[in-house]
Amino acid sequence: MWKKLMQPIHRQRRIQRLIRLGVSDGVEAECAPEDSGVCATDSESERELVRSLLSTLHIDSLKMLCEAVESGGDSLGACVVVPKREYVLRSKCATAVVLFCRYFRWPDVDCELRLRRLLVCQCVQDDCQTCINPYHWSRVYTQDSPPPPVAGAKRSAPSARHQPDGSELAEPVSVTTGGTGQYGSTSSIDGASCRAWCRLFYFERRRRVGQLGGWAARGPVQHVFYSLPHGDGLALEAVVDQNPRPEPDVRQTRALIGAGLTLSLEPGGVWLYNRSRRPLFVSSPTLDPPRGSPAEAVHKLLPGFSVLVFAWAGDERRRRPPDARDGPRDPHSVTVSFAKGWGPKYTRRSPTECPCWLELCFSPLADRAR
């Protein structure tokens, strides 16, 4: 009886906590151009829209939303589903997804077409309902993507042992968290029930850290992070002891990996989502070179952004030739460096000079198997 009486009070406390966690207040005013027309009235209107929508949520949904927002995405949280409808925001129509992504993550987002739902989201998207958990969405990387406003004011590579014909390598001992949740097993010893579509190899400078055969990605979603309390995926913290004398910059960069990245195998290819709070630097044979970078194509993927990092369909037509300085390169291999870039604009000329990086080796047969 007492618990039932206290429920409205708990709901209001969670709503107030979420309102305080918004990044729109202050940040938007700092980042908006002088002639943008953004004013305090606009922010107040947006805040009241968010408050009114929060007031329609069940207390369990408020709790899940709090968990995701307070963790800054370290915990992706569960789906928070609301009916689809449009709201008037700054004289424009905006969906609930845009409203929540603006308020809790990116104050400059103005259109749902610029957002992409992550594969971890289990909500059935249709004309009637949508998920408004802002950490179930990402921004889509394009070469013209402007740097987003800072949202934290308030709170030559060595070749991995990869079989070019897609055949299975000897299975190493798993150091993953061995999750077998809703996205399937991420363990590297989960048997032959499903062919691996990617093998991941972790390096610290030139030193490979981890099992000789790397880790196999089998389920459609693969998380890679340093250490998360309830993380499901590859925890790099479990293998770094294999490099007992890391250089100072390696030790510093390990601490920046955080929630790391997520790979998802989807119909168009493999998407990479930056879950961390630092940029990722990506080189892929199926990504066009950034403008002004005629040499090696290294793309800077900011936190919260996703990119189609590898696509099998038409890859031969779109694949760029490797830089001769790097030597032979696996045409199904992608390089990802945590927090530190390389190339003509950096003192690090190749990924082997980066403190912490991954080589992702995609099976040529994975696209045919889907």
mmCIF file with all atom_site columns, N, CA and C in Angstrom, residues 1-13 59:
data_model
loop_
_atom_site.group_PDB
_atom_site.id
_atom_site.type_symbol
_atom_site.label_atom_id
_atom_site.label_alt_id
_atom_site.label_comp_id
_atom_site.label_asym_id
_atom_site.label_entity_id
_atom_site.label_seq_id
_atom_site.pdbx_PDB_ins_code
_atom_site.Cartn_x
_atom_site.Cartn_y
_atom_site.Cartn_z
_atom_site.occupancy
_atom_site.B_iso_or_equiv
_atom_site.pdbx_formal_charge
_atom_site.auth_seq_id
_atom_site.auth_comp_id
_atom_site.auth_asym_id
_atom_site.auth_atom_id
_atom_site.pdbx_PDB_model_num
ATOM 1  N N  . MET A 1 1  ? 0.832  -1.198 0.000   1.00 0.00 ? 1  MET A N  1
ATOM 2  C CA . MET A 1 1  ? 0.000  0.000  0.000   1.00 0.00 ? 1  MET A CA 1
ATOM 3  C C  . MET A 1 1  ? 0.874  1.259  0.000   1.00 0.00 ? 1  MET A C  1
ATOM 4  N N  . TRP A 1 2  ? 1.873  1.260  0.912   1.00 0.00 ? 2  TRP A N  1
ATOM 5  C CA . TRP A 1 2  ? 2.764  2.396  1.018   1.00 0.00 ? 2  TRP A CA 1
ATOM 6  C C  . TRP A 1 2  ? 3.560  2.585  -0.273  1.00 0.00 ? 2  TRP A C  1
ATOM 7  N N  . LYS A 1 3  ? 3.998  1.470  -0.873  1.00 0.00 ? 3  LYS A N  1
ATOM 8  C CA . LYS A 1 3  ? 4.755  1.523  -2.119  1.00 0.00 ? 3  LYS A CA 1
ATOM 9  C C  . LYS A 1 3  ? 3.918  2.126  -3.248  1.00 0.00 ? 3  LYS A C  1
ATOM 10 N N  . LYS A 1 4  ? 2.644  1.766  -3.272  1.00 0.00 ? 4  LYS A N  1
ATOM 11 C CA . LYS A 1 4  ? 1.751  2.294  -4.303  1.00 0.00 ? 4  LYS A CA 1
ATOM 12 C C  . LYS A 1 4  ? 1.548  3.798  -4.126  1.00 0.00 ? 4  LYS A C  1
ATOM 13 N N  . LEU A 1 5  ? 1.466  4.253  -2.881  1.00 0.00 ? 5  LEU A N  1
ATOM 14 C CA . LEU A 1 5  ? 1.289  5.673  -2.620  1.00 0.00 ? 5  LEU A CA 1
ATOM 15 C C  . LEU A 1 5  ? 2.525  6.481  -3.011  1.00 0.00 ? 5  LEU A C  1
ATOM 16 N N  . MET A 1 6  ? 3.711  5.858  -2.861  1.00 0.00 ? 6  MET A N  1
ATOM 17 C CA . MET A 1 6  ? 4.961  6.559  -3.150  1.00 0.00 ? 6  MET A CA 1
ATOM 18 C C  . MET A 1 6  ? 5.301  6.576  -4.633  1.00 0.00 ? 6  MET A C  1
ATOM 19 N N  . GLN A 1 7  ? 4.626  5.763  -5.441  1.00 0.00 ? 7  GLN A N  1
ATOM 20 C CA . GLN A 1 7  ? 4.977  5.639  -6.850  1.00 0.00 ? 7  GLN A CA 1
ATOM 21 C C  . GLN A 1 7  ? 4.916  6.973  -7.598  1.00 0.00 ? 7  GLN A C  1
ATOM 22 N N  . PRO A 1 8  ? 3.860  7.786  -7.440  1.00 0.00 ? 8  PRO A N  1
ATOM 23 C CA . PRO A 1 8  ? 3.845  9.083  -8.137  1.00 0.00 ? 8  PRO A CA 1
ATOM 24 C C  . PRO A 1 8  ? 5.027  9.972  -7.754  1.00 0.00 ? 8  PRO A C  1
ATOM 25 N N  . ILE A 1 9  ? 5.449  9.912  -6.505  1.00 0.00 ? 9  ILE A N  1
ATOM 26 C CA . ILE A 1 9  ? 6.591  10.715 -6.060  1.00 0.00 ? 9  ILE A CA 1
ATOM 27 C C  . ILE A 1 9  ? 7.864  10.237 -6.743  1.00 0.00 ? 9  ILE A C  1
ATOM 28 N N  . HIS A 1 10 ? 8.053  8.908  -6.822  1.00 0.00 ? 10 HIS A N  1
ATOM 29 C CA . HIS A 1 10 ? 9.237  8.350  -7.491  1.00 0.00 ? 10 HIS A CA 1
ATOM 30 C C  . HIS A 1 10 ? 9.246  8.723  -8.970  1.00 0.00 ? 10 HIS A C  1
ATOM 31 N N  . ARG A 1 11 ? 8.063  8.698  -9.603  1.00 0.00 ? 11 ARG A N  1
ATOM 32 C CA . ARG A 1 11 ? 7.986  9.059  -11.010 1.00 0.00 ? 11 ARG A CA 1
ATOM 33 C C  . ARG A 1 11 ? 8.434  10.501 -11.218 1.00 0.00 ? 11 ARG A C  1
ATOM 34 N N  . GLN A 1 12 ? 7.944  11.416 -10.384 1.00 0.00 ? 12 GLN A N  1
ATOM 35 C CA . GLN A 1 12 ? 8.294  12.818 -10.526 1.00 0.00 ? 12 GLN A CA 1
ATOM 36 C C  . GLN A 1 12 ? 9.784  13.055 -10.281 1.00 0.00 ? 12 GLN A C  1
ATOM 37 N N  . ARG A 1 13 ? 10.351 12.314 -9.337  1.00 0.00 ? 13 ARG A N  1
ATOM 38 C CA . ARG A 1 13 ? 11.786 12.460 -9.062  1.00 0.00 ? 13 ARG A CA 1
ATOM 39 C C  . ARG A 1 13 ? 12.624 12.018 -10.265 1.00 0.00 ? 13 ARG A C  1
ATOM 40 N N  . ILE A 1 59 ? 6.886  4.076  -14.876 1.00 0.00 ? 59 ILE A N  1
ATOM 41 C CA . ILE A 1 59 ? 8.060  4.272  -14.024 1.00 0.00 ? 59 ILE A CA 1
ATOM 42 C C  . ILE A 1 59 ? 9.208  3.347  -14.416 1.00 0.00 ? 59 ILE A C  1
#
